[in-house]
Structure formats: C-alpha cells, structure tokens
C-alpha cells in the first residue's frame, strides 16, 4: 500500500496537465476493469461491471495544486501565480518541480518586515539559470511541490495527498473488491482544484444513480486549530456538510450503517471551508444522491500534508462494506 501511495504522490500532475499521473493510474487499474476511457476534459473513467445493480460513480481527483510561470526576467528568475489554492505562507524556501524535471527554489525579494508574509509579487523561483535565454523553464510551464513521501509509523507525510490518497483508496478498492452487484464507475477526475471541472463533465456523461467522492478533509487536532471534530487516526470521515454541499442523508446513513455493522471506525465531518467533487456530482442533471468519504489530513495544500495509514485502510474497508449492500441509500 505504501509503495502505491508513494508512486501516486510523487508523480507530477497539476490541474490542467494530468497526462503523467493519468498514465500511472491507467497502468494501475487496467486489467482490473471492463472498460477504460478518457473523456474530452481528460478524466480517466474505469468501469467495472456488476450484475444489474445500481450505477455508482466513485470519484477521486488526480490533479494537484501548483504554480504557473507568468514571466521570466533577463537573469532567468521566474515570476509565477497560483494554480489552485496555493498560499504564500507555505512557499518560502520550498522547492517546485516542473514537467521536464527541473527543480526550482522559491525565494523572496528584500523582506520588508520579517514577520509579514510576502505576497506573490515579491516571490520568485530560482532554477539556477543565468539568463532568460538559458532558462529551462518558460512562461506557461507549471510546477508542483517537490517532496518525497515519508512513512513514519502509521503517519505518512507527502505533497499532494489531496487527492492522490483518494486515488490510492480507489485503486486499492479495485484490487480488493470481488463480485459486486453494482456497476462501478471509478473516475479519476481532472481540474478539481480549479473548481470541480472534471467532475462536472464526467458525472454528466455517466449519469450515475449514486455518487461518492473520496477526498481529504481538515482536522481539528493540532495546536490552536479551529474547532473541528475530525482527528487523524480515528477513522475515515463521513461528510455531513462542507462549504458547498450537504451530503444526501440517505447515502450518509447507508455509509454509517456499513461502518457500524462491520466495526469500522468512522467520524462525522462538518467542514467550514472547502469542498469536493461531490458538490458537482450532486447537482448533475436532475440531481444525484451523493456522499463523501473523507481522509483526515493535516496541513492540506502545503508541501507536507499528513495522513494516518489506518484511516486510509479503513476508508477502503468502508467502501467495500458500503458497496456490498443492495441498497445504497436509506
Ligand atoms: Co485540494
Ligand atoms: Zn481535494
């Protein structure tokens, strides 16, 4: 499992440029599904046929946040803007990696005051170039955080757990699920970090009976964290509400029942800020009953996100238990 997660988190795949991570995921799931296709936006859609049950869409986004180069100066320093929810206080001294493998360091102009977070226009990326001409990175190139995965006991630290950890859960699900009543549309979506764009088109195309997103959520278990009931290591969270959706109560109840009947630890999630692909799936066509299984994650959208391996494994167990029942909503 850890090697699977390592491959997924360390692979390059910013929003809008998911080619490489899509190839990795395609190799992981081919042979385990009946149909595999890529839609016009780039979503990877894998169908595992059931035996006449419901059409279930299971979504995890494969894109990650990044930065996009918008200017290269005469000396070869890069200026950039955010691609998705990237924040200046997470950037200084960090490294970004471009598609061609070039790594850059994020630096700052003269600090006006050491205790003030610099704004994007004061930051630059240094790839070691000496001039604009010899700079190996061009305007429009996209960089992602550059970090290896660390496994430390049950805790894992990496960039892009949002949402490669959800991708890992769905790959693992495909490995472990035996006969299933339902048609499973496993979708690795694109451009979630830019506004759930891949989920919009894939859900429309599939027109599922039920939707489930698997994504990360915040926790309230760190020093002076905003009050939130979710903690690392206490089980996957069944979403009640986030900034853009209320989970379908019938789907939520069916998930809770699956957890309780199978002795799987779970938590209930009410997230103040942020959302997932489920918000888009839910509003597709005439509306789709949709729920979310969330992996508790600290330091979301930083280069060092942290999850607990037991929560990841229990998320797989929870999905297996949920999908084994005939009725997917209560
Ligand atoms: Co995100
Ligand atoms: Zn996410």
Short mmCIF file of C-alpha atoms and ligand atoms in Angstrom, two decimals:
data_model
loop_
_atom_site.label_atom_id
_atom_site.label_comp_id
_atom_site.label_asym_id
_atom_site.label_seq_id
_atom_site.Cartn_x
_atom_site.Cartn_y
_atom_site.Cartn_z
CA UNK A 1 0.00 0.00 0.00
CA UNK A 2 2.77 2.45 0.90
CA UNK A 3 4.56 1.88 -2.41
CA UNK A 4 1.29 2.51 -4.25
CA UNK A 5 0.80 5.74 -2.30
CA UNK A 6 4.42 6.77 -2.86
CA UNK A 7 4.12 6.39 -6.62
CA UNK A 8 0.87 8.33 -6.69
CA UNK A 9 2.03 11.27 -4.54
CA UNK A 10 5.42 11.64 -6.18
CA UNK A 11 4.08 11.68 -9.74
CA UNK A 12 3.76 15.05 -11.47
CA UNK A 13 0.15 16.04 -12.21
CA UNK A 14 -1.00 19.64 -11.70
CA UNK A 15 -4.53 20.73 -12.58
CA UNK A 16 -4.81 21.04 -16.34
CA UNK A 17 -1.73 18.92 -17.05
CA UNK A 18 -2.64 15.47 -15.70
CA UNK A 19 -1.13 13.40 -18.54
CA UNK A 20 1.59 11.76 -16.47
CA UNK A 21 -0.48 10.90 -13.39
CA UNK A 22 -3.27 9.65 -15.66
CA UNK A 23 -0.83 7.25 -17.33
CA UNK A 24 0.31 5.94 -13.92
CA UNK A 25 -3.30 5.40 -12.81
CA UNK A 26 -4.22 3.77 -16.11
CA UNK A 27 -1.40 1.24 -15.65
CA UNK A 28 -2.56 0.57 -12.08
CA UNK A 29 -6.20 -0.19 -12.95
CA UNK A 30 -6.04 -1.76 -16.42
CA UNK A 31 -6.67 -5.48 -16.19
CA UNK A 32 -8.96 -4.92 -13.20
CA UNK A 33 -11.80 -3.23 -15.11
CA UNK A 34 -14.06 -3.97 -18.05
CA UNK A 35 -13.80 -0.62 -19.80
CA UNK A 36 -11.34 2.24 -19.61
CA UNK A 37 -11.67 5.60 -21.31
CA UNK A 38 -10.53 9.18 -21.17
CA UNK A 39 -13.14 11.87 -21.81
CA UNK A 40 -12.65 15.19 -23.59
CA UNK A 41 -11.54 17.02 -20.45
CA UNK A 42 -9.09 14.28 -19.51
CA UNK A 43 -10.96 12.38 -16.80
CA UNK A 44 -9.93 8.73 -16.59
CA UNK A 45 -13.11 6.65 -16.35
CA UNK A 46 -12.86 2.96 -15.46
CA UNK A 47 -15.97 0.77 -15.49
CA UNK A 48 -16.20 -2.45 -13.56
CA UNK A 49 -19.45 -4.12 -14.49
CA UNK A 50 -21.78 -5.51 -11.84
CA UNK A 51 -24.78 -7.77 -12.04
CA UNK A 52 -27.63 -5.44 -12.75
CA UNK A 53 -27.40 -3.29 -9.62
CA UNK A 54 -27.09 0.48 -9.48
CA UNK A 55 -24.73 2.77 -11.41
CA UNK A 56 -22.27 4.10 -8.84
CA UNK A 57 -19.79 6.85 -9.59
CA UNK A 58 -16.75 6.82 -7.30
CA UNK A 59 -14.60 9.91 -7.81
CA UNK A 60 -11.15 10.96 -6.65
CA UNK A 61 -9.34 13.85 -8.27
CA UNK A 62 -5.93 13.16 -9.74
CA UNK A 63 -4.85 16.79 -10.16
CA UNK A 64 -2.76 18.59 -7.56
CA UNK A 65 -2.23 22.28 -6.82
CA UNK A 66 0.73 24.04 -8.41
CA UNK A 67 2.14 27.29 -9.69
CA UNK A 68 2.24 28.65 -13.23
CA UNK A 69 5.12 30.73 -14.57
CA UNK A 70 3.96 34.07 -15.93
CA UNK A 71 7.26 35.89 -16.51
CA UNK A 72 10.98 35.10 -16.91
CA UNK A 73 13.34 38.02 -16.27
CA UNK A 74 16.68 38.77 -18.03
CA UNK A 75 18.61 36.94 -15.33
CA UNK A 76 16.47 33.82 -15.60
CA UNK A 77 14.38 34.26 -12.43
CA UNK A 78 10.74 33.20 -12.74
CA UNK A 79 7.65 35.01 -11.57
CA UNK A 80 4.54 32.93 -11.00
CA UNK A 81 0.95 32.77 -9.88
CA UNK A 82 -1.12 30.17 -8.06
CA UNK A 83 -2.80 27.26 -9.80
CA UNK A 84 -5.49 26.33 -7.30
CA UNK A 85 -5.30 27.04 -3.59
CA UNK A 86 -1.61 27.83 -3.10
CA UNK A 87 -0.80 30.30 -0.33
CA UNK A 88 2.33 32.48 0.05
CA UNK A 89 2.96 31.50 3.70
CA UNK A 90 3.61 27.89 2.59
CA UNK A 91 6.12 28.78 -0.11
CA UNK A 92 9.35 30.39 1.07
CA UNK A 93 12.35 28.04 0.85
CA UNK A 94 10.26 25.35 -0.78
CA UNK A 95 11.08 23.57 -4.00
CA UNK A 96 8.95 23.18 -7.07
CA UNK A 97 9.40 20.69 -9.86
CA UNK A 98 8.47 21.22 -13.49
CA UNK A 99 7.30 18.65 -16.03
CA UNK A 100 10.80 18.40 -17.53
CA UNK A 101 12.24 17.52 -14.11
CA UNK A 102 13.82 20.92 -13.44
CA UNK A 103 13.65 21.89 -9.77
CA UNK A 104 13.48 25.48 -8.56
CA UNK A 105 13.76 27.15 -5.15
CA UNK A 106 11.23 29.76 -4.09
CA UNK A 107 12.93 32.96 -2.95
CA UNK A 108 11.77 36.40 -1.89
CA UNK A 109 12.86 39.95 -2.71
CA UNK A 110 14.11 42.12 0.16
CA UNK A 111 11.84 41.34 3.12
CA UNK A 112 10.01 44.48 4.20
CA UNK A 113 9.29 43.04 7.60
CA UNK A 114 10.35 39.55 8.70
CA UNK A 115 7.07 38.81 10.42
CA UNK A 116 4.87 39.71 7.46
CA UNK A 117 4.01 37.06 4.86
CA UNK A 118 5.25 38.25 1.46
CA UNK A 119 2.72 38.46 -1.37
CA UNK A 120 3.07 36.58 -4.66
CA UNK A 121 4.51 39.60 -6.45
CA UNK A 122 7.50 39.60 -4.07
CA UNK A 123 8.27 35.91 -4.63
CA UNK A 124 10.25 34.33 -7.45
CA UNK A 125 11.59 30.91 -8.45
CA UNK A 126 15.31 30.32 -8.94
CA UNK A 127 16.16 27.33 -11.17
CA UNK A 128 19.84 28.23 -11.27
CA UNK A 129 19.64 29.80 -14.71
CA UNK A 130 21.95 32.68 -15.63
CA UNK A 131 19.81 34.34 -18.24
CA UNK A 132 16.37 34.28 -19.82
CA UNK A 133 17.92 32.52 -22.82
CA UNK A 134 19.39 29.60 -20.88
CA UNK A 135 16.42 29.24 -18.51
CA UNK A 136 15.00 25.71 -18.92
CA UNK A 137 11.51 26.85 -17.86
CA UNK A 138 9.22 29.02 -19.98
CA UNK A 139 6.13 31.14 -19.49
CA UNK A 140 3.12 28.85 -19.05
CA UNK A 141 5.10 25.99 -17.54
CA UNK A 142 3.51 24.56 -14.40
CA UNK A 143 5.40 23.50 -11.28
CA UNK A 144 4.28 21.34 -8.35
CA UNK A 145 5.74 20.95 -4.86
CA UNK A 146 8.76 18.66 -4.85
CA UNK A 147 8.78 16.30 -1.86
CA UNK A 148 9.36 12.59 -1.32
CA UNK A 149 6.88 10.56 0.72
CA UNK A 150 7.91 9.84 4.31
CA UNK A 151 6.38 6.92 6.22
CA UNK A 152 6.85 7.29 9.96
CA UNK A 153 4.97 4.65 11.91
CA UNK A 154 1.32 4.95 10.89
CA UNK A 155 1.72 8.57 9.82
CA UNK A 156 2.53 9.46 6.23
CA UNK A 157 3.86 12.82 5.07
CA UNK A 158 3.87 13.92 1.43
CA UNK A 159 2.78 16.56 -1.03
CA UNK A 160 -0.49 16.03 -2.94
CA UNK A 161 -2.26 13.67 -0.55
CA UNK A 162 -5.04 15.96 -1.74
CA UNK A 163 -6.16 13.89 -3.55
CA UNK A 164 -3.75 11.16 -4.52
CA UNK A 165 -4.70 9.45 -1.26
CA UNK A 166 -8.26 9.27 -2.61
CA UNK A 167 -6.86 7.82 -5.85
CA UNK A 168 -4.97 5.22 -3.79
CA UNK A 169 -8.18 4.24 -1.98
CA UNK A 170 -9.98 3.65 -5.30
CA UNK A 171 -7.08 1.67 -6.80
CA UNK A 172 -6.97 -0.47 -3.66
CA UNK A 173 -10.75 -0.90 -3.79
CA UNK A 174 -10.46 -2.30 -7.32
CA UNK A 175 -7.78 -4.72 -6.16
CA UNK A 176 -9.84 -6.00 -3.26
CA UNK A 177 -13.43 -5.99 -4.46
CA UNK A 178 -14.68 -9.39 -5.56
CA UNK A 179 -18.10 -9.83 -7.09
CA UNK A 180 -20.16 -6.68 -6.82
CA UNK A 181 -23.82 -6.20 -7.62
CA UNK A 182 -23.33 -2.65 -8.85
CA UNK A 183 -21.72 -1.09 -11.92
CA UNK A 184 -18.75 0.82 -10.56
CA UNK A 185 -17.60 3.85 -12.49
CA UNK A 186 -14.25 4.70 -10.93
CA UNK A 187 -13.37 8.21 -12.06
CA UNK A 188 -10.02 9.89 -11.59
CA UNK A 189 -11.09 13.45 -12.23
CA UNK A 190 -9.14 16.43 -13.57
CA UNK A 191 -9.09 20.09 -12.53
CA UNK A 192 -10.83 19.67 -9.16
CA UNK A 193 -8.51 22.27 -7.69
CA UNK A 194 -9.72 24.82 -10.25
CA UNK A 195 -13.40 24.35 -9.41
CA UNK A 196 -14.52 20.71 -9.72
CA UNK A 197 -14.39 20.93 -13.51
CA UNK A 198 -13.69 17.29 -14.32
CA UNK A 199 -16.45 16.11 -12.02
CA UNK A 200 -18.97 18.29 -13.87
CA UNK A 201 -18.40 16.65 -17.25
CA UNK A 202 -17.76 13.09 -16.08
CA UNK A 203 -20.86 12.97 -13.89
CA UNK A 204 -22.96 14.31 -16.75
CA UNK A 205 -21.61 11.65 -19.10
CA UNK A 206 -22.05 8.76 -16.68
CA UNK A 207 -25.42 9.84 -15.23
CA UNK A 208 -24.97 7.65 -12.14
CA UNK A 209 -27.68 6.58 -9.69
CA UNK A 210 -25.41 7.33 -6.74
CA UNK A 211 -22.20 9.34 -6.37
CA UNK A 212 -19.40 9.05 -3.82
CA UNK A 213 -16.33 11.27 -3.72
CA UNK A 214 -13.22 10.23 -1.84
CA UNK A 215 -11.09 13.21 -0.83
CA UNK A 216 -9.20 14.68 2.12
CA UNK A 217 -10.67 16.84 4.88
CA UNK A 218 -9.20 19.07 7.56
CA UNK A 219 -8.72 18.09 11.20
CA UNK A 220 -9.14 19.94 14.49
CA UNK A 221 -6.44 18.04 16.36
CA UNK A 222 -3.42 20.37 16.07
CA UNK A 223 -2.40 23.22 18.45
CA UNK A 224 -4.95 26.05 18.45
CA UNK A 225 -6.70 24.56 15.41
CA UNK A 226 -10.17 25.89 14.60
CA UNK A 227 -12.74 23.71 16.38
CA UNK A 228 -13.49 20.65 14.28
CA UNK A 229 -14.44 17.16 15.42
CA UNK A 230 -12.23 15.27 12.94
CA UNK A 231 -8.87 13.85 14.10
CA UNK A 232 -6.08 11.84 12.49
CA UNK A 233 -6.21 8.09 13.14
CA UNK A 234 -9.83 7.95 14.32
CA UNK A 235 -11.21 6.56 11.07
CA UNK A 236 -12.39 7.89 7.72
CA UNK A 237 -14.91 10.71 7.99
CA UNK A 238 -18.42 10.52 6.59
CA UNK A 239 -19.21 14.00 5.37
CA UNK A 240 -22.30 15.72 6.68
CA UNK A 241 -21.63 19.15 5.20
CA UNK A 242 -18.96 21.36 3.70
CA UNK A 243 -18.89 24.83 2.18
CA UNK A 244 -20.77 23.80 -0.96
CA UNK A 245 -22.84 20.72 -0.22
CA UNK A 246 -24.91 18.80 2.25
CA UNK A 247 -24.48 15.08 1.72
CA UNK A 248 -27.59 13.18 0.71
CA UNK A 249 -28.95 11.97 4.06
CA UNK A 250 -29.80 8.52 2.69
CA UNK A 251 -26.29 7.99 1.34
CA UNK A 252 -24.78 9.31 4.56
CA UNK A 253 -26.92 6.93 6.63
CA UNK A 254 -26.03 3.96 4.43
CA UNK A 255 -22.33 4.74 4.88
CA UNK A 256 -22.76 5.00 8.65
CA UNK A 257 -24.69 1.73 8.74
CA UNK A 258 -21.95 -0.01 6.71
CA UNK A 259 -19.32 1.25 9.17
CA UNK A 260 -21.27 0.26 12.26
CA UNK A 261 -22.29 -3.19 11.04
CA UNK A 262 -18.69 -4.01 10.14
CA UNK A 263 -16.93 -2.49 13.14
CA UNK A 264 -15.14 0.12 11.05
CA UNK A 265 -14.20 3.29 12.97
CA UNK A 266 -15.62 6.47 11.42
CA UNK A 267 -16.09 10.14 12.24
CA UNK A 268 -18.65 12.70 11.16
CA UNK A 269 -17.35 15.67 9.22
CA UNK A 270 -18.64 19.21 9.16
CA UNK A 271 -16.14 21.27 7.17
CA UNK A 272 -16.39 25.06 7.23
CA UNK A 273 -14.24 25.84 4.18
CA UNK A 274 -13.56 23.80 1.06
CA UNK A 275 -15.48 21.19 -0.86
CA UNK A 276 -15.05 18.15 -3.12
CA UNK A 277 -16.13 16.74 -6.48
CA UNK A 278 -19.29 15.54 -4.72
CA UNK A 279 -20.67 19.10 -4.80
CA UNK A 280 -20.58 18.98 -8.61
CA UNK A 281 -21.81 15.39 -8.93
CA UNK A 282 -24.80 16.11 -6.68
CA UNK A 283 -26.05 18.90 -8.96
CA UNK A 284 -25.73 16.94 -12.20
CA UNK A 285 -28.77 16.51 -14.46
CA UNK A 286 -31.87 16.14 -12.27
CA UNK A 287 -29.72 15.72 -9.15
CA UNK A 288 -27.80 12.69 -7.89
CA UNK A 289 -27.79 11.28 -4.33
CA UNK A 290 -24.19 11.86 -3.34
CA UNK A 291 -22.00 11.37 -0.30
CA UNK A 292 -18.34 11.69 0.61
CA UNK A 293 -15.78 9.56 2.40
CA UNK A 294 -13.02 11.86 3.64
CA UNK A 295 -9.49 11.01 4.69
CA UNK A 296 -8.48 13.22 7.65
CA UNK A 297 -5.42 15.22 6.60
CA UNK A 298 -3.32 17.87 8.36
CA UNK A 299 -1.66 20.77 6.54
CA UNK A 300 -3.78 20.49 3.39
CA UNK A 301 -2.41 22.46 0.43
CA UNK A 302 1.10 22.67 1.89
CA UNK A 303 4.15 20.72 0.65
CA UNK A 304 3.86 18.47 3.73
CA UNK A 305 0.39 17.05 4.16
CA UNK A 306 -0.06 14.32 6.79
CA UNK A 307 -2.47 11.37 6.92
CA UNK A 308 -2.74 8.22 9.03
CA UNK A 309 -2.39 4.94 7.13
CA UNK A 310 -5.08 3.29 9.28
CA UNK A 311 -7.63 5.88 8.13
CA UNK A 312 -6.71 5.11 4.53
CA UNK A 313 -7.10 1.35 5.01
CA UNK A 314 -10.38 1.82 6.87
CA UNK A 315 -11.67 4.01 4.04
CA UNK A 316 -11.12 1.07 1.67
CA UNK A 317 -12.93 -1.25 4.13
CA UNK A 318 -15.79 1.21 4.46
CA UNK A 319 -16.26 1.46 0.69
CA UNK A 320 -16.15 -2.33 0.34
CA UNK A 321 -18.77 -2.71 3.06
CA UNK A 322 -20.99 0.01 1.58
CA UNK A 323 -20.85 -1.42 -1.94
CA UNK A 324 -21.65 -4.92 -0.72
CA UNK A 325 -25.19 -3.92 0.22
CA UNK A 326 -28.02 -3.94 -2.28
CA UNK A 327 -29.44 -0.62 -1.18
CA UNK A 328 -27.01 2.29 -1.42
CA UNK A 329 -29.35 4.91 0.07
CA UNK A 330 -31.59 4.59 3.11
CO1 LIG B 1 -7.44 20.49 -2.67
ZN1 LIG B 2 -9.06 17.56 -2.86
#
